[in-house]
Each structure stands twice: as C-alpha cells, then as structure tokens.
mmCIF file of C-alpha atoms and ligand atoms in Angstrom:
data_model
loop_
_atom_site.group_PDB
_atom_site.id
_atom_site.type_symbol
_atom_site.label_atom_id
_atom_site.label_comp_id
_atom_site.label_asym_id
_atom_site.label_seq_id
_atom_site.Cartn_x
_atom_site.Cartn_y
_atom_site.Cartn_z
ATOM 1 C CA UNK A 1 -154.296 -48.243 105.312
ATOM 2 C CA UNK A 2 -151.322 -48.277 107.867
ATOM 3 C CA UNK A 3 -151.744 -48.826 111.660
ATOM 4 C CA UNK A 4 -151.156 -45.109 112.127
ATOM 5 C CA UNK A 5 -154.243 -44.207 109.512
ATOM 6 C CA UNK A 6 -156.646 -47.051 111.287
ATOM 7 C CA UNK A 7 -156.026 -45.644 114.989
ATOM 8 C CA UNK A 8 -156.707 -41.942 113.498
ATOM 9 C CA UNK A 9 -159.767 -43.273 111.895
ATOM 10 C CA UNK A 10 -160.938 -45.095 115.354
ATOM 11 C CA UNK A 11 -160.422 -41.530 117.127
ATOM 12 C CA UNK A 12 -162.289 -39.546 114.963
ATOM 13 C CA UNK A 13 -165.030 -42.281 115.047
ATOM 14 C CA UNK A 14 -165.362 -42.006 118.743
ATOM 15 C CA UNK A 15 -165.027 -38.276 118.779
ATOM 16 C CA UNK A 16 -167.631 -37.958 116.223
ATOM 17 C CA UNK A 17 -169.796 -40.274 118.483
ATOM 18 C CA UNK A 18 -168.947 -37.895 121.380
ATOM 19 C CA UNK A 19 -170.124 -34.826 119.675
ATOM 20 C CA UNK A 20 -173.495 -36.135 118.503
ATOM 21 C CA UNK A 21 -174.161 -37.574 121.934
ATOM 22 C CA UNK A 22 -173.438 -34.067 123.201
ATOM 23 C CA UNK A 23 -175.715 -32.184 120.381
ATOM 24 C CA UNK A 24 -178.397 -34.507 121.736
ATOM 25 C CA UNK A 25 -177.804 -33.230 125.131
ATOM 26 C CA UNK A 26 -176.810 -36.731 126.474
ATOM 27 C CA UNK A 27 -173.294 -35.581 127.867
ATOM 28 C CA UNK A 28 -170.090 -36.528 126.016
ATOM 29 C CA UNK A 29 -170.815 -40.474 125.911
ATOM 30 C CA UNK A 30 -167.976 -41.180 127.940
ATOM 31 C CA UNK A 31 -169.370 -44.422 129.812
ATOM 32 C CA UNK A 32 -169.452 -45.921 126.274
ATOM 33 C CA UNK A 33 -165.876 -45.294 125.928
ATOM 34 C CA UNK A 34 -166.154 -42.571 123.409
ATOM 35 C CA UNK A 35 -163.687 -40.176 125.082
ATOM 36 C CA UNK A 36 -161.001 -39.423 127.791
ATOM 37 C CA UNK A 37 -161.542 -41.673 130.803
ATOM 38 C CA UNK A 38 -159.741 -41.481 134.112
ATOM 39 C CA UNK A 39 -160.155 -43.326 137.233
ATOM 40 C CA UNK A 40 -162.160 -40.423 139.077
ATOM 41 C CA UNK A 41 -165.161 -38.765 137.459
ATOM 42 C CA UNK A 42 -163.478 -35.463 137.969
ATOM 43 C CA UNK A 43 -160.438 -36.223 136.025
ATOM 44 C CA UNK A 44 -161.464 -34.916 132.695
ATOM 45 C CA UNK A 45 -164.107 -32.290 131.718
ATOM 46 C CA UNK A 46 -165.862 -29.371 132.754
ATOM 47 C CA UNK A 47 -165.109 -29.496 136.484
ATOM 48 C CA UNK A 48 -161.569 -28.423 135.878
ATOM 49 C CA UNK A 49 -162.858 -25.021 134.863
ATOM 50 C CA UNK A 50 -163.511 -22.235 137.549
ATOM 51 C CA UNK A 51 -167.084 -21.241 138.115
ATOM 52 C CA UNK A 52 -166.482 -17.841 136.288
ATOM 53 C CA UNK A 53 -165.149 -19.580 133.508
ATOM 54 C CA UNK A 54 -168.193 -21.657 133.308
ATOM 55 C CA UNK A 55 -170.220 -18.932 133.632
ATOM 56 C CA UNK A 56 -168.727 -17.456 130.328
ATOM 57 C CA UNK A 57 -170.053 -20.552 128.450
ATOM 58 C CA UNK A 58 -173.130 -21.916 126.897
ATOM 59 C CA UNK A 59 -174.265 -25.209 128.481
ATOM 60 C CA UNK A 60 -173.992 -27.269 125.767
ATOM 61 C CA UNK A 61 -170.272 -26.201 125.389
ATOM 62 C CA UNK A 62 -169.380 -27.017 128.916
ATOM 63 C CA UNK A 63 -171.067 -30.317 128.532
ATOM 64 C CA UNK A 64 -168.764 -30.888 125.592
ATOM 65 C CA UNK A 65 -165.434 -30.248 127.650
ATOM 66 C CA UNK A 66 -163.831 -33.470 127.230
ATOM 67 C CA UNK A 67 -160.233 -32.153 128.174
ATOM 68 C CA UNK A 68 -157.989 -33.059 131.015
ATOM 69 C CA UNK A 69 -157.073 -29.662 132.042
ATOM 70 C CA UNK A 70 -157.418 -26.241 131.785
ATOM 71 C CA UNK A 71 -155.111 -24.471 129.185
ATOM 72 C CA UNK A 72 -156.544 -21.139 129.128
ATOM 73 C CA UNK A 73 -155.893 -20.830 132.891
ATOM 74 C CA UNK A 74 -151.827 -21.212 132.549
ATOM 75 C CA UNK A 75 -151.432 -19.408 129.230
ATOM 76 C CA UNK A 76 -151.605 -15.808 130.134
ATOM 77 C CA UNK A 77 -153.543 -14.558 126.908
ATOM 78 C CA UNK A 78 -153.370 -10.838 125.867
ATOM 79 C CA UNK A 79 -155.704 -8.571 124.337
ATOM 80 C CA UNK A 80 -155.152 -8.547 120.604
ATOM 81 C CA UNK A 81 -153.034 -12.010 120.446
ATOM 82 C CA UNK A 82 -153.664 -14.851 118.021
ATOM 83 C CA UNK A 83 -154.373 -18.209 119.628
ATOM 84 C CA UNK A 84 -154.470 -21.644 118.168
ATOM 85 C CA UNK A 85 -156.340 -24.639 119.951
ATOM 86 C CA UNK A 86 -155.276 -28.024 118.710
ATOM 87 C CA UNK A 87 -157.939 -30.612 118.790
ATOM 88 C CA UNK A 88 -160.685 -28.051 119.872
ATOM 89 C CA UNK A 89 -163.216 -30.555 120.286
ATOM 90 C CA UNK A 90 -166.864 -28.820 121.234
ATOM 91 C CA UNK A 91 -164.752 -25.360 121.459
ATOM 92 C CA UNK A 92 -164.368 -24.658 124.963
ATOM 93 C CA UNK A 93 -160.825 -23.332 125.080
ATOM 94 C CA UNK A 94 -161.740 -21.594 121.808
ATOM 95 C CA UNK A 95 -164.521 -19.644 123.261
ATOM 96 C CA UNK A 96 -162.702 -18.499 126.532
ATOM 97 C CA UNK A 97 -159.524 -17.476 124.787
ATOM 98 C CA UNK A 98 -161.778 -15.726 122.043
ATOM 99 C CA UNK A 99 -163.157 -13.490 124.990
ATOM 100 C CA UNK A 100 -159.572 -13.267 126.552
ATOM 101 C CA UNK A 101 -157.596 -11.976 123.624
ATOM 102 C CA UNK A 102 -160.750 -9.675 122.667
ATOM 103 C CA UNK A 103 -162.002 -8.080 119.320
ATOM 104 C CA UNK A 104 -158.496 -7.173 118.256
ATOM 105 C CA UNK A 105 -157.290 -10.963 118.669
ATOM 106 C CA UNK A 106 -158.284 -14.273 117.020
ATOM 107 C CA UNK A 107 -158.749 -17.587 118.240
ATOM 108 C CA UNK A 108 -158.455 -20.423 116.095
ATOM 109 C CA UNK A 109 -159.770 -23.989 116.785
ATOM 110 C CA UNK A 110 -158.414 -26.999 114.492
ATOM 111 C CA UNK A 111 -159.965 -30.496 114.804
ATOM 112 C CA UNK A 112 -160.209 -33.278 112.110
ATOM 113 C CA UNK A 113 -163.665 -34.215 113.257
ATOM 114 C CA UNK A 114 -166.759 -32.808 110.912
ATOM 115 C CA UNK A 115 -169.222 -33.315 114.107
ATOM 116 C CA UNK A 116 -166.973 -31.772 116.470
ATOM 117 C CA UNK A 117 -166.475 -28.554 114.166
ATOM 118 C CA UNK A 118 -170.133 -28.571 113.857
ATOM 119 C CA UNK A 119 -170.926 -28.348 117.532
ATOM 120 C CA UNK A 120 -167.967 -25.900 118.268
ATOM 121 C CA UNK A 121 -169.285 -23.444 115.436
ATOM 122 C CA UNK A 122 -172.760 -23.829 117.292
ATOM 123 C CA UNK A 123 -171.350 -23.252 120.808
ATOM 124 C CA UNK A 124 -169.337 -20.515 119.862
ATOM 125 C CA UNK A 125 -172.251 -18.778 117.793
ATOM 126 C CA UNK A 126 -174.251 -19.479 121.209
ATOM 127 C CA UNK A 127 -171.645 -17.833 123.073
ATOM 128 C CA UNK A 128 -171.675 -14.619 121.101
ATOM 129 C CA UNK A 129 -168.221 -14.980 120.219
ATOM 130 C CA UNK A 130 -167.209 -13.131 116.496
ATOM 131 C CA UNK A 131 -163.478 -13.858 116.759
ATOM 132 C CA UNK A 132 -163.171 -17.402 116.716
ATOM 133 C CA UNK A 133 -162.458 -19.524 113.576
ATOM 134 C CA UNK A 134 -162.748 -23.281 113.432
ATOM 135 C CA UNK A 135 -160.553 -24.985 110.813
ATOM 136 C CA UNK A 136 -160.714 -28.639 109.551
ATOM 137 C CA UNK A 137 -157.539 -30.312 109.452
ATOM 138 C CA UNK A 138 -154.715 -32.463 111.236
ATOM 139 C CA UNK A 139 -152.628 -31.133 114.266
ATOM 140 C CA UNK A 140 -149.605 -33.118 112.459
ATOM 141 C CA UNK A 141 -150.364 -30.637 109.417
ATOM 142 C CA UNK A 142 -151.504 -27.538 110.901
ATOM 143 C CA UNK A 143 -153.284 -25.266 108.081
ATOM 144 C CA UNK A 144 -151.641 -22.267 109.018
ATOM 145 C CA UNK A 145 -148.855 -19.914 107.875
ATOM 146 C CA UNK A 146 -145.155 -20.219 109.641
ATOM 147 C CA UNK A 147 -144.744 -17.415 112.377
ATOM 148 C CA UNK A 148 -148.536 -16.690 112.689
ATOM 149 C CA UNK A 149 -149.538 -17.710 115.993
ATOM 150 C CA UNK A 150 -148.641 -16.196 119.576
ATOM 151 C CA UNK A 151 -149.845 -19.024 121.698
ATOM 152 C CA UNK A 152 -150.637 -22.742 120.943
ATOM 153 C CA UNK A 153 -153.099 -24.221 123.345
ATOM 154 C CA UNK A 154 -154.498 -27.691 123.351
ATOM 155 C CA UNK A 155 -156.456 -29.852 125.926
ATOM 156 C CA UNK A 156 -155.942 -33.664 126.033
ATOM 157 C CA UNK A 157 -155.277 -34.220 122.113
ATOM 158 C CA UNK A 158 -151.647 -34.686 121.672
ATOM 159 C CA UNK A 159 -151.899 -37.974 123.423
ATOM 160 C CA UNK A 160 -154.140 -39.033 120.633
ATOM 161 C CA UNK A 161 -151.891 -38.124 117.670
ATOM 162 C CA UNK A 162 -150.185 -41.010 115.934
ATOM 163 C CA UNK A 163 -147.480 -38.798 114.985
ATOM 164 C CA UNK A 164 -146.258 -36.613 117.990
ATOM 165 C CA UNK A 165 -143.153 -35.588 116.704
ATOM 166 C CA UNK A 166 -144.474 -33.952 113.567
ATOM 167 C CA UNK A 167 -147.243 -32.017 115.639
ATOM 168 C CA UNK A 168 -144.427 -30.638 117.728
ATOM 169 C CA UNK A 169 -142.587 -29.271 114.626
ATOM 170 C CA UNK A 170 -145.903 -28.249 113.556
ATOM 171 C CA UNK A 171 -146.250 -26.083 116.513
ATOM 172 C CA UNK A 172 -142.686 -24.928 116.496
ATOM 173 C CA UNK A 173 -143.177 -23.855 112.749
ATOM 174 C CA UNK A 174 -146.619 -21.854 113.582
ATOM 175 C CA UNK A 175 -145.536 -20.022 116.652
ATOM 176 C CA UNK A 176 -144.158 -16.370 116.133
ATOM 177 C CA UNK A 177 -140.512 -15.784 117.726
ATOM 178 C CA UNK A 178 -141.218 -15.455 121.509
ATOM 179 C CA UNK A 179 -144.696 -17.469 120.901
ATOM 180 C CA UNK A 180 -145.753 -19.557 123.856
ATOM 181 C CA UNK A 181 -147.320 -23.312 124.430
ATOM 182 C CA UNK A 182 -149.602 -23.922 127.207
ATOM 183 C CA UNK A 183 -151.011 -27.547 126.800
ATOM 184 C CA UNK A 184 -152.839 -29.939 129.106
ATOM 185 C CA UNK A 185 -152.485 -33.366 128.365
ATOM 186 C CA UNK A 186 -152.003 -36.829 129.867
ATOM 187 C CA UNK A 187 -148.248 -37.910 130.381
ATOM 188 C CA UNK A 188 -146.685 -40.768 132.173
ATOM 189 C CA UNK A 189 -143.981 -40.789 134.600
ATOM 190 C CA UNK A 190 -140.548 -41.756 133.140
ATOM 191 C CA UNK A 191 -140.525 -45.456 134.776
ATOM 192 C CA UNK A 192 -143.756 -46.698 132.695
ATOM 193 C CA UNK A 193 -142.835 -48.158 129.299
ATOM 194 C CA UNK A 194 -145.436 -47.766 126.893
ATOM 195 C CA UNK A 195 -146.822 -51.171 127.319
ATOM 196 C CA UNK A 196 -147.235 -50.392 131.038
ATOM 197 C CA UNK A 197 -149.087 -47.288 129.844
ATOM 198 C CA UNK A 198 -151.333 -49.213 127.554
ATOM 199 C CA UNK A 199 -152.363 -51.647 130.580
ATOM 200 C CA UNK A 200 -153.711 -48.550 132.247
ATOM 201 C CA UNK A 201 -156.279 -47.418 129.434
ATOM 202 C CA UNK A 202 -157.155 -47.321 125.776
ATOM 203 C CA UNK A 203 -155.592 -45.085 122.996
ATOM 204 C CA UNK A 204 -159.111 -43.274 122.232
ATOM 205 C CA UNK A 205 -159.440 -42.979 126.020
ATOM 206 C CA UNK A 206 -156.092 -40.716 126.298
ATOM 207 C CA UNK A 207 -154.262 -43.156 128.077
ATOM 208 C CA UNK A 208 -152.161 -45.446 125.863
ATOM 209 C CA UNK A 209 -150.742 -42.899 123.570
ATOM 210 C CA UNK A 210 -149.418 -40.761 126.281
ATOM 211 C CA UNK A 211 -145.726 -39.522 125.973
ATOM 212 C CA UNK A 212 -143.740 -39.801 129.040
ATOM 213 C CA UNK A 213 -142.569 -36.507 130.988
ATOM 214 C CA UNK A 214 -139.082 -37.103 129.486
ATOM 215 C CA UNK A 215 -140.243 -37.873 125.971
ATOM 216 C CA UNK A 216 -142.365 -34.690 125.921
ATOM 217 C CA UNK A 217 -139.631 -32.150 127.198
ATOM 218 C CA UNK A 218 -137.000 -33.695 124.677
ATOM 219 C CA UNK A 219 -139.435 -33.293 121.912
ATOM 220 C CA UNK A 220 -140.091 -29.938 122.313
ATOM 221 C CA UNK A 221 -136.533 -29.036 122.641
ATOM 222 C CA UNK A 222 -135.737 -31.134 119.692
ATOM 223 C CA UNK A 223 -138.412 -29.027 117.678
ATOM 224 C CA UNK A 224 -136.112 -25.824 118.793
ATOM 225 C CA UNK A 225 -138.343 -24.805 121.500
ATOM 226 C CA UNK A 226 -136.964 -23.739 124.760
ATOM 227 C CA UNK A 227 -137.831 -23.583 128.333
ATOM 228 C CA UNK A 228 -139.747 -26.884 128.110
ATOM 229 C CA UNK A 229 -141.438 -28.026 131.099
ATOM 230 C CA UNK A 230 -144.126 -30.782 132.179
ATOM 231 C CA UNK A 231 -145.905 -30.419 135.405
ATOM 232 C CA UNK A 232 -148.213 -32.944 136.957
ATOM 233 C CA UNK A 233 -151.485 -31.515 138.080
ATOM 234 C CA UNK A 234 -153.322 -34.798 139.212
ATOM 235 C CA UNK A 235 -153.162 -38.340 138.682
ATOM 236 C CA UNK A 236 -155.674 -40.022 136.181
ATOM 237 C CA UNK A 237 -154.287 -43.573 136.800
ATOM 238 C CA UNK A 238 -151.179 -45.245 138.305
ATOM 239 C CA UNK A 239 -148.161 -43.506 137.050
ATOM 240 C CA UNK A 240 -150.114 -41.282 134.777
ATOM 241 C CA UNK A 241 -151.148 -37.593 135.134
ATOM 242 C CA UNK A 242 -152.793 -35.017 133.774
ATOM 243 C CA UNK A 243 -149.980 -32.153 133.042
ATOM 244 C CA UNK A 244 -149.087 -28.775 132.025
ATOM 245 C CA UNK A 245 -146.907 -28.645 129.047
ATOM 246 C CA UNK A 246 -145.272 -25.245 128.267
ATOM 247 C CA UNK A 247 -142.545 -23.902 126.101
ATOM 248 C CA UNK A 248 -141.439 -20.981 123.966
ATOM 249 C CA UNK A 249 -140.049 -20.269 120.710
ATOM 250 C CA UNK A 250 -137.058 -18.288 120.707
ATOM 251 C CA UNK A 251 -137.331 -14.575 120.151
ATOM 252 C CA UNK A 252 -135.251 -13.774 116.985
HETATM 253 C C1 SAM B 30 -160.560 -35.761 124.331
HETATM 254 S S1 SAM B 30 -161.026 -34.701 122.830
HETATM 255 C C2 SAM B 30 -160.791 -32.859 123.581
HETATM 256 C C3 SAM B 30 -161.450 -31.802 122.828
HETATM 257 C C4 SAM B 30 -161.220 -30.425 123.568
HETATM 258 N N1 SAM B 30 -159.879 -30.165 123.238
HETATM 259 C C5 SAM B 30 -161.770 -30.371 125.017
HETATM 260 O O1 SAM B 30 -160.936 -29.902 125.820
HETATM 261 O O2 SAM B 30 -162.960 -30.434 125.157
HETATM 262 C C6 SAM B 30 -159.899 -35.041 121.368
HETATM 263 C C7 SAM B 30 -160.427 -34.075 120.137
HETATM 264 O O3 SAM B 30 -159.070 -33.922 119.475
HETATM 265 C C8 SAM B 30 -159.478 -34.394 118.107
HETATM 266 N N2 SAM B 30 -158.213 -34.669 117.215
HETATM 267 C C9 SAM B 30 -157.836 -36.037 117.926
HETATM 268 N N3 SAM B 30 -156.829 -36.400 117.185
HETATM 269 C C10 SAM B 30 -156.392 -35.217 116.289
HETATM 270 C C11 SAM B 30 -155.665 -35.030 115.064
HETATM 271 N N4 SAM B 30 -154.615 -35.955 114.632
HETATM 272 N N5 SAM B 30 -155.747 -34.053 114.498
HETATM 273 C C12 SAM B 30 -157.061 -33.066 114.530
HETATM 274 N N6 SAM B 30 -157.886 -33.230 115.556
HETATM 275 C C13 SAM B 30 -157.681 -34.455 116.232
HETATM 276 C C14 SAM B 30 -160.495 -34.877 118.304
HETATM 277 O O4 SAM B 30 -161.657 -34.998 116.791
HETATM 278 C C15 SAM B 30 -161.515 -34.328 119.346
HETATM 279 O O5 SAM B 30 -162.250 -32.918 119.022
#
C-alpha cells in the first residue's frame, strides 16, 4: 500500500467516525480529531450558513456540516442546472443546491465514505429533496461523463485529496463548456512551505494537505480552466485561511 493509499484510508476512517457520531446525534466528533479543525469554533461547520439556509435543512443535516465555507452562496446556481458536490459528506450543500436548481435541475453528491453517503441520503430524504443523487467514488476519478455538469462545488475536501492535480483535471473534464467552479477550501499563504503547513494542524484536520494560493491558481490554469481566483475569507490558523476558489471552463 502506498503512502497515498494509507493517508486516504485514514481520511475515510475519520470521516466514517464523524458520520456515525452525527447519525447518533452527538455532533461531528471534531473534538476527537475526526474532522476539519480550526483555531476557533466558528471556523468550520454550520455557522457559515445564513439563518435562512439553515431553516431549509433538517437538524441532522445542519449538524453534519463539516465544511469551511458556503459554496452555494458564491456559485449563483440557476433553475435547471446540474451541480456536482465533491466530497458531499452529510449532504448539506447538495440539499441546498437541489433546492436552488429546482425540479428541472439535478444535484449530485460524490463521496468515498459509505457512512457519509448513508447519512446524506437520509438527510436528503428528510429534507424532501427529490432531485439529488449521491454517488460513491473518488474525487480523483469522478464517475460522470465529460461535459455533463454546469457547476462543480466542494466544501473543505480538495485539501484532503492525495492527488490534487487529478481532482482539478477531473473537474475540467466533467464541466460543460462555460461551466463554473465554486469551491470552499483551506488554503495557505504562499509564504508557508508544506512543512510549515503541517506544523499548524493535521492532514485529516484539513490543514496539513492544503495547497497555497499560487499552487491552487496555477493548478486550475494548468487544467485548462480560466478566470482562476482564490479569495481568503477567514483565517483558520497562522497563515492559513478558508477561501473561495473560483474558475470557469472556456466556452467552446
Ligand atoms: C471535511 S468533510 C466535508 C463534508 C462536506 N463537504 C461538508 O461541507 O460538510 C470531507 C468529506 O470528503 C470526503 N472525502 C475526502 N476525500 C475524498 C476523496 N478523495 N474522494 C471522495 N470523497 C472524499 C470524506 O469522506 C468526507 O465526507
């Protein structure tokens, strides 16, 4: 087994624990190091959503929020669009997206962890959402055809990938021409080396695996995406921020 495989297995194990903790009603288990952790309690989770959005969610879905931002707030989703959420966890952003795109649209959630998929399917059913589909798979090998998605969103997941180039290549492949990227993620300032990022938090805690701002923007451009930008929103550790990552696939 490679280092990459064992790291991915550790991520899967930790997020399976977090899903079980939520399903049992005891919160995300963050205190036990089972999910993303910042320096302050409001750095991650449901407090990053508006009261109106929280009102659209079953309690369990809100409780399951492990993200570092609110990608649905920046993606300007429209009726009839197809949205893909990479690492959909307990389903919060898929549920909100499904409501935005309406019955003529579709929201996919993709996750590798069975326990998270079970939680998301239950939360989505409890929210009365009928246009959401949860897929099991890796964000490095998205199980969807090329040119099939209008908007790719994700909330605090790309930093957990052991092959970020593959994730960005896959995003560029599945997007339709003119399709958009609206991702929330933890991103480091360019001054921090990978070793310095790792000193600030763990890999499963969404800190050590973070890309720097330039690495992110360069990676998006190298995959053929345009208008790539990374905008810091709030600090989660010294020199590390929650950020909004945006880009677009060129129109044909
Ligand atoms: C920090 S949680 C975020 C969940 C959700 N986006 C949210 O905002 O609540 C990370 C999620 O990504 C999933 N994940 C991590 N790495 C993955 C990968 N390489 N492929 C698919 N899913 C992955 C985990 O199983 C977990 O559900």
